[in-house]
Short mmCIF file of C-alpha atoms and ligand atoms in Angstrom, two decimals:
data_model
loop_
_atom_site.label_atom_id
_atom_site.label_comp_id
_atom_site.label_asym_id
_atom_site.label_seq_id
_atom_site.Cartn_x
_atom_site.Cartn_y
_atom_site.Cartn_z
CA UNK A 1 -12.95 0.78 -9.95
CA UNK A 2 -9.51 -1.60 -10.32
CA UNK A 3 -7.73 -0.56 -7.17
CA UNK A 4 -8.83 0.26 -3.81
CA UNK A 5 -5.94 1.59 -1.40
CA UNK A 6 -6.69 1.79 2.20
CA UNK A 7 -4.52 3.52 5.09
CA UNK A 8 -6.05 1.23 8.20
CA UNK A 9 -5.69 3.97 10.96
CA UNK A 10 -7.41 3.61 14.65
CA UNK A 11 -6.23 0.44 15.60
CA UNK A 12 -5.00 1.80 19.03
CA UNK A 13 -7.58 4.36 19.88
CA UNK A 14 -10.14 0.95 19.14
CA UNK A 15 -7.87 -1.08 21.99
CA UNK A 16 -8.19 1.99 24.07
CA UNK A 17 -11.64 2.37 24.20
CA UNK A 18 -11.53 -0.76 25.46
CA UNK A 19 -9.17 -0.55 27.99
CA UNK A 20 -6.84 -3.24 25.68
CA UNK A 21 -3.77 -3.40 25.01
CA UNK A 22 -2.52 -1.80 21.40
CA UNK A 23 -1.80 -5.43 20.19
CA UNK A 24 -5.49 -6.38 19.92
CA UNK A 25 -6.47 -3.25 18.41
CA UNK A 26 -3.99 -4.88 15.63
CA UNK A 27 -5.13 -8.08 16.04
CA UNK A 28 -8.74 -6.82 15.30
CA UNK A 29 -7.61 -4.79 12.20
CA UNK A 30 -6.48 -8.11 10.95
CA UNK A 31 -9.70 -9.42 10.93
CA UNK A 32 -11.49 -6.06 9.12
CA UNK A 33 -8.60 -6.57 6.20
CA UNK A 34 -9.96 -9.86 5.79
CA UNK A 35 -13.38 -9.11 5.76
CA UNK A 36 -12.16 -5.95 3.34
CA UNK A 37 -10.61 -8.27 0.79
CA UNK A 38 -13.42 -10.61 0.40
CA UNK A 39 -15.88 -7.21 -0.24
CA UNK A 40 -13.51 -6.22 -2.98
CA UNK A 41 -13.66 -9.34 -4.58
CA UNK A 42 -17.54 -9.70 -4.79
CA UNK A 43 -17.14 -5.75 -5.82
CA UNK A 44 -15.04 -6.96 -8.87
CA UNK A 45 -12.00 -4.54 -7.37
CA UNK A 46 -8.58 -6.31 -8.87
CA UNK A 47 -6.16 -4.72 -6.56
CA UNK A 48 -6.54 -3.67 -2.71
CA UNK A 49 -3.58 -1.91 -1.24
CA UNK A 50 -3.53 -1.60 2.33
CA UNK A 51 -1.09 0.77 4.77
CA UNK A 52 0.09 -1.85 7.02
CA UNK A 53 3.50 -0.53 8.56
CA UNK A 54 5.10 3.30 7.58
CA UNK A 55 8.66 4.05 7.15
CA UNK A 56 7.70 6.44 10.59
CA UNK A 57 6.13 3.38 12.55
CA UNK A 58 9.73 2.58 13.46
CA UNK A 59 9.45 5.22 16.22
CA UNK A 60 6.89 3.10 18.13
CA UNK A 61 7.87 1.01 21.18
CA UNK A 62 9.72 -1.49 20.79
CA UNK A 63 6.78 -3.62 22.15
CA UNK A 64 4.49 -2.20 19.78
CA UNK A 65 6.54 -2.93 16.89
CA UNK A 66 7.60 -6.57 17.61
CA UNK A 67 4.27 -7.67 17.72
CA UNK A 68 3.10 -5.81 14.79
CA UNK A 69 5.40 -7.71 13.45
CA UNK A 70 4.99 -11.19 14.44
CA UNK A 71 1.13 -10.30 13.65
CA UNK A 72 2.62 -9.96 10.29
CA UNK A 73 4.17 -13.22 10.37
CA UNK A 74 1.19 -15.27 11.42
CA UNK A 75 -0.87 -13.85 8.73
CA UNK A 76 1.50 -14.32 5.75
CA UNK A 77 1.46 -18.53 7.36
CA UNK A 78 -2.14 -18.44 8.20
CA UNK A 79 -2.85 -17.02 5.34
CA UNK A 80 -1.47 -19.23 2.86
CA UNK A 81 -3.63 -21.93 1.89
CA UNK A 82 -6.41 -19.03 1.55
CA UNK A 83 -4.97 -17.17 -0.73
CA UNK A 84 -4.02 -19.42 -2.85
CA UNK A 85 -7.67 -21.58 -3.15
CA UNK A 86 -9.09 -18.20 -3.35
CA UNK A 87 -7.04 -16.81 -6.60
CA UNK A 88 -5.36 -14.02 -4.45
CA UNK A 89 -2.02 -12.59 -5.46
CA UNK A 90 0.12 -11.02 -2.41
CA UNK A 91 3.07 -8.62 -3.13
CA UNK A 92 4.77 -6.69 -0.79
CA UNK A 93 5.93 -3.00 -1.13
CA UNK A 94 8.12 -0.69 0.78
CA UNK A 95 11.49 -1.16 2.25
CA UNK A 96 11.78 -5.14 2.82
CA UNK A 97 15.64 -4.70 4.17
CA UNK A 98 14.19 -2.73 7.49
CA UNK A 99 12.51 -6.48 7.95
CA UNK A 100 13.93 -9.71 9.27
CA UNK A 101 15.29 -12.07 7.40
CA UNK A 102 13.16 -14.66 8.56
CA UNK A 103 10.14 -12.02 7.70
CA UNK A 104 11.50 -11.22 4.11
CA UNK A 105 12.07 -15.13 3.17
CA UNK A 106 8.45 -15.80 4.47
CA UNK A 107 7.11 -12.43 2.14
CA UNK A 108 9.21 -13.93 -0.80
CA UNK A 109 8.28 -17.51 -0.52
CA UNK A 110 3.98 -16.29 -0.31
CA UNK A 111 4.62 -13.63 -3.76
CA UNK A 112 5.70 -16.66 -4.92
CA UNK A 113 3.52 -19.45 -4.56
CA UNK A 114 0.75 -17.25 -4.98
CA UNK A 115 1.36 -15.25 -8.41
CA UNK A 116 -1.07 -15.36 -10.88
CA UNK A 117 -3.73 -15.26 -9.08
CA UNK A 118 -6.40 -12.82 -10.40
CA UNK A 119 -6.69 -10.63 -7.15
CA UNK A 120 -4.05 -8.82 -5.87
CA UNK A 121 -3.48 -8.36 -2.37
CA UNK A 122 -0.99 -5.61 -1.84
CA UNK A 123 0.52 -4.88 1.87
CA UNK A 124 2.77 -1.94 2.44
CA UNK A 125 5.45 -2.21 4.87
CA UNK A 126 8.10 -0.40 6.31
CA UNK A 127 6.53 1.42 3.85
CA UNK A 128 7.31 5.37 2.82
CA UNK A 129 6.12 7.13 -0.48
CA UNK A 130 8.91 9.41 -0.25
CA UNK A 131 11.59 6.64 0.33
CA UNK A 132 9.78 4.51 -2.33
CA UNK A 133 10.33 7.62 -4.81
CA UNK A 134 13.95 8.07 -3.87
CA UNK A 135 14.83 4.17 -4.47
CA UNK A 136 13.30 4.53 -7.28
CA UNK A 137 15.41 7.39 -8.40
CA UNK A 138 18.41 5.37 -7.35
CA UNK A 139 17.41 1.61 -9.70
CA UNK A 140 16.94 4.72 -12.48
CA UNK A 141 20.74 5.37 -11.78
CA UNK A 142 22.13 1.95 -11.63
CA UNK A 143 19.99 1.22 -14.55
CA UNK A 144 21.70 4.37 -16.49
CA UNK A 145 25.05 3.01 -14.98
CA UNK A 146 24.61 -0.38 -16.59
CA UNK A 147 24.08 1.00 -19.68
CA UNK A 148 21.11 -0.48 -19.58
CA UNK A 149 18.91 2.91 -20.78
CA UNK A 150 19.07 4.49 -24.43
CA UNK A 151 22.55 6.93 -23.79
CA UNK A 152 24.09 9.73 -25.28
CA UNK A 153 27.90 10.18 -24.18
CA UNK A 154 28.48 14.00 -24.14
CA UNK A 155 25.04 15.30 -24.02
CA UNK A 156 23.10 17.14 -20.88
CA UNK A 157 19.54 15.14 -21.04
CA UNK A 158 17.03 17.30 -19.69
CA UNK A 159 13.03 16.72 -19.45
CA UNK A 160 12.83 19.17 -22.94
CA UNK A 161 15.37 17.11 -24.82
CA UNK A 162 13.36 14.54 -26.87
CA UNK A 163 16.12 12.11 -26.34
CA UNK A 164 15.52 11.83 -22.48
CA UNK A 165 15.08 8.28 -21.48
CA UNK A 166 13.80 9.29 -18.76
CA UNK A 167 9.58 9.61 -18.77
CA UNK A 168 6.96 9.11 -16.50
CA UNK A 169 6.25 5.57 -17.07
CA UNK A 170 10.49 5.01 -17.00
CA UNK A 171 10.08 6.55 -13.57
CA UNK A 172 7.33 4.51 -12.41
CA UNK A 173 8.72 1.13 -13.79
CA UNK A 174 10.83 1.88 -11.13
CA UNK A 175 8.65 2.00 -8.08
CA UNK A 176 8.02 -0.60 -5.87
CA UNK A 177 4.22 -1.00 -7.52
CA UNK A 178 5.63 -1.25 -11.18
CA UNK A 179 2.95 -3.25 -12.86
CA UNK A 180 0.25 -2.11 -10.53
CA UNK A 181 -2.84 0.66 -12.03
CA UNK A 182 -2.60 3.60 -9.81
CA UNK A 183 -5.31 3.73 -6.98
CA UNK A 184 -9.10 4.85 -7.90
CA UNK A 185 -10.04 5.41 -4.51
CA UNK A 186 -7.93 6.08 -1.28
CA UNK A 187 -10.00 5.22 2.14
CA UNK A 188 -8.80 6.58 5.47
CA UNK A 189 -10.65 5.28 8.66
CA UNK A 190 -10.09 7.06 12.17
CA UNK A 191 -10.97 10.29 11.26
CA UNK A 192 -7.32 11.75 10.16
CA UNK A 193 -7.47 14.07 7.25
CA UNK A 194 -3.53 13.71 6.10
CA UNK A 195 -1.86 10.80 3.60
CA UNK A 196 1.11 10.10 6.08
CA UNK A 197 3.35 9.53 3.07
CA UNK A 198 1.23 6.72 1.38
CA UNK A 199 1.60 6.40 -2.55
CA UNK A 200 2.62 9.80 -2.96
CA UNK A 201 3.49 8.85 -6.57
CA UNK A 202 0.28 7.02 -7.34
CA UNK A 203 -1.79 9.06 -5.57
CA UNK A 204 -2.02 11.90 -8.02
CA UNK A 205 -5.26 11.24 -9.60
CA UNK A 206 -6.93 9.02 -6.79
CA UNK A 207 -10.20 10.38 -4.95
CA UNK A 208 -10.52 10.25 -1.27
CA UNK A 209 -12.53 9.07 1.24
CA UNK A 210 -12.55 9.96 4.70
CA UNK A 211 -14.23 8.36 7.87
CA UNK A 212 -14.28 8.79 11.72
CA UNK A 213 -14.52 4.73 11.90
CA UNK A 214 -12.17 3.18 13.77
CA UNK A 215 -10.57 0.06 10.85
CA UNK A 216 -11.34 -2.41 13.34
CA UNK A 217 -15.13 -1.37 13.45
CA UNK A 218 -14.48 -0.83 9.44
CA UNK A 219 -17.97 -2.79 8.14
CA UNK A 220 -19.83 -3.71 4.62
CA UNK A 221 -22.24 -0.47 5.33
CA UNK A 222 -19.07 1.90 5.32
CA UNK A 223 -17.46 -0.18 2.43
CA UNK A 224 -20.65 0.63 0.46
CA UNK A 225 -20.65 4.21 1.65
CA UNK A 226 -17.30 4.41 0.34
CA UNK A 227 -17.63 2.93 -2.83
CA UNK A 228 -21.16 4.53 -3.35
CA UNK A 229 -19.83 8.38 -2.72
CA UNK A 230 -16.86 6.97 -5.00
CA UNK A 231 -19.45 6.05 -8.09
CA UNK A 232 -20.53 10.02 -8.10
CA UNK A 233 -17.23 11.99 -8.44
CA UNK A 234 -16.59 13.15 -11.68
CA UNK A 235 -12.79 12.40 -12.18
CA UNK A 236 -12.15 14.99 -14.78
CA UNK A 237 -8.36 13.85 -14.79
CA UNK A 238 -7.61 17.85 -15.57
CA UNK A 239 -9.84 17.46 -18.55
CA UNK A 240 -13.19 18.82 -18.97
CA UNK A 241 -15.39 15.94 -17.18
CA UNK A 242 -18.79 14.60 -17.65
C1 IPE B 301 -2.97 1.90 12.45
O1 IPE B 301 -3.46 2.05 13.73
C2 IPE B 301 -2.05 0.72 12.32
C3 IPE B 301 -0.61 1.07 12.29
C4 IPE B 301 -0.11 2.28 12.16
C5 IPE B 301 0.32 -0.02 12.40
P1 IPE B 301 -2.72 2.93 14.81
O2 IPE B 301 -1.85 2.05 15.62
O3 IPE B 301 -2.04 4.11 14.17
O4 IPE B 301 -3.95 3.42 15.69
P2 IPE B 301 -4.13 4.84 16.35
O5 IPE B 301 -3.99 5.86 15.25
O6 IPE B 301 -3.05 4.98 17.38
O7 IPE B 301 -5.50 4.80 16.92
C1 IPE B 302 -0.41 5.68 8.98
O1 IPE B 302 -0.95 5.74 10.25
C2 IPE B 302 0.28 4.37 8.80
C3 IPE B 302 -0.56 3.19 8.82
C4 IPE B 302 -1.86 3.15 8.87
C5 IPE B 302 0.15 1.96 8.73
P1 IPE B 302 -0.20 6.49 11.46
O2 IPE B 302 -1.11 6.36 12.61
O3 IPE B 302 1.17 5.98 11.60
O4 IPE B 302 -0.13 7.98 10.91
P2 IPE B 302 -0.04 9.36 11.71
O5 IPE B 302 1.13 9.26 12.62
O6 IPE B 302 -1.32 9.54 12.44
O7 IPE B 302 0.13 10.39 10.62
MG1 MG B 303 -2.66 5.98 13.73
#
């Protein structure tokens, strides 16, 4: 397996049953991403994506969302040094604009320092697979507007016309995870059964795993479960498998 994608769900019903505030239900998930990354590494996985913030998180309180935030923040400074020492590469994907601009400078200045490192770290935030899809759609058009695609002046292109520029891989190019193998493996803790507009793209071929765990109990045992019921699908890819 190259990529492991994770939507980290339960972080409030984990502060509940504790009669804690939301916050450290976050603050908690934190700590099982960490924990998550370093399996994946001794694994030999190359890219972890995680579901940090959705397009649809916006609704939230305001309270809510401010300190997701600033937990956001603190672990892109915290963070830094680690990452680094440790070979990790961090990218960001979704729709950085919604952000601050204190948030996006601090997002730009980490992918930076830290590319080229042989992990990848991938967080999603303010994240939608739907809006991804449709910004991609619009860098295809400024792209064609440029003139910077193949072009024939006076012609309908249309998916049957061998001359279309645009292709599958054109399309994806234009994602926000241009670059990036789709995901092997999609894990969803908390016990909801849905993909709440992660990677719809990328998701096409990707098994799933689904587990009542709560992310911030999310442990080695369930990562092994996970990867173990993973190593036994047949992923026939519409072919005709095994
Ligand atoms: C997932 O945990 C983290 C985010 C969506 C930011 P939730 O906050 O959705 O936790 P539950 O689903 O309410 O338990
Ligand atoms: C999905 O979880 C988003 C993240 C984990 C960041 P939600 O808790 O927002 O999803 P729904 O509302 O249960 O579908
Ligand atoms: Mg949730």
């Amino acid at each position: 397996m190259q990529h492991l994608a994770v939507i980290m769900d339960g972080n409030g019903r984990w502060a509940q049953k504790r009669h804690l505030p939301r916050l450290m239900g976050h603050r908690a998930g934190a700590d099982a991403l960490d924990r998550t990354m370093h399996w994946c590494k001794e694994a030999g996985i190359k890219y972890l994506t995680v579901y940090a913030f959705s397009t649809e998180n916006w609704k939230r309180s305001e309270d809510e969302v401010s300190g997701l935030m600033k937990l956001l923040s603190h672990f892109i400074k915290s963070k830094e040094k680690e990452l680094v020492e440790n070979g990790v590469a961090f990218r960001v994907i979704g729709r950085r604009t919604d952000l601050s601009e204190k948030l996006q400078k601090e997002i730009a200045a980490l992918e930076e320092k830290t590319k080229g490192g042989d992990f990848t770290l991938i967080v999603a935030l303010s994240y939608g697979g739907r809006d991804e899809i449709v910004r991609a759609a619009e860098r295809l058009f400024e792209k064609w507007r440029r003139g910077n695609m193949p072009r024939r002046e006076d012609q309908v292109l249309t998916r049957q016309d061998a001359a279309s520029p645009i292709d599958e891989q054109t399309f994806a190019s234009c994602l926000d995870t241009a670059g990036i193998p789709d995901p092997d493996l999609i894990i969803r803790t908390s016990g909801e059964l849905r993909l709440s507009n992660f990677l719809l793209w990328q998701a096409a071929y990707a098994e799933f795993y689904f587990t009542d765990v709560l992310w911030p109990d999310f442990d080695k045992a369930e990562f092994d479960k996970a990867i173990a019921s993973f190593s036994k699908r047949d992923r026939r890819m519409g072919g005709r498998g095994k």
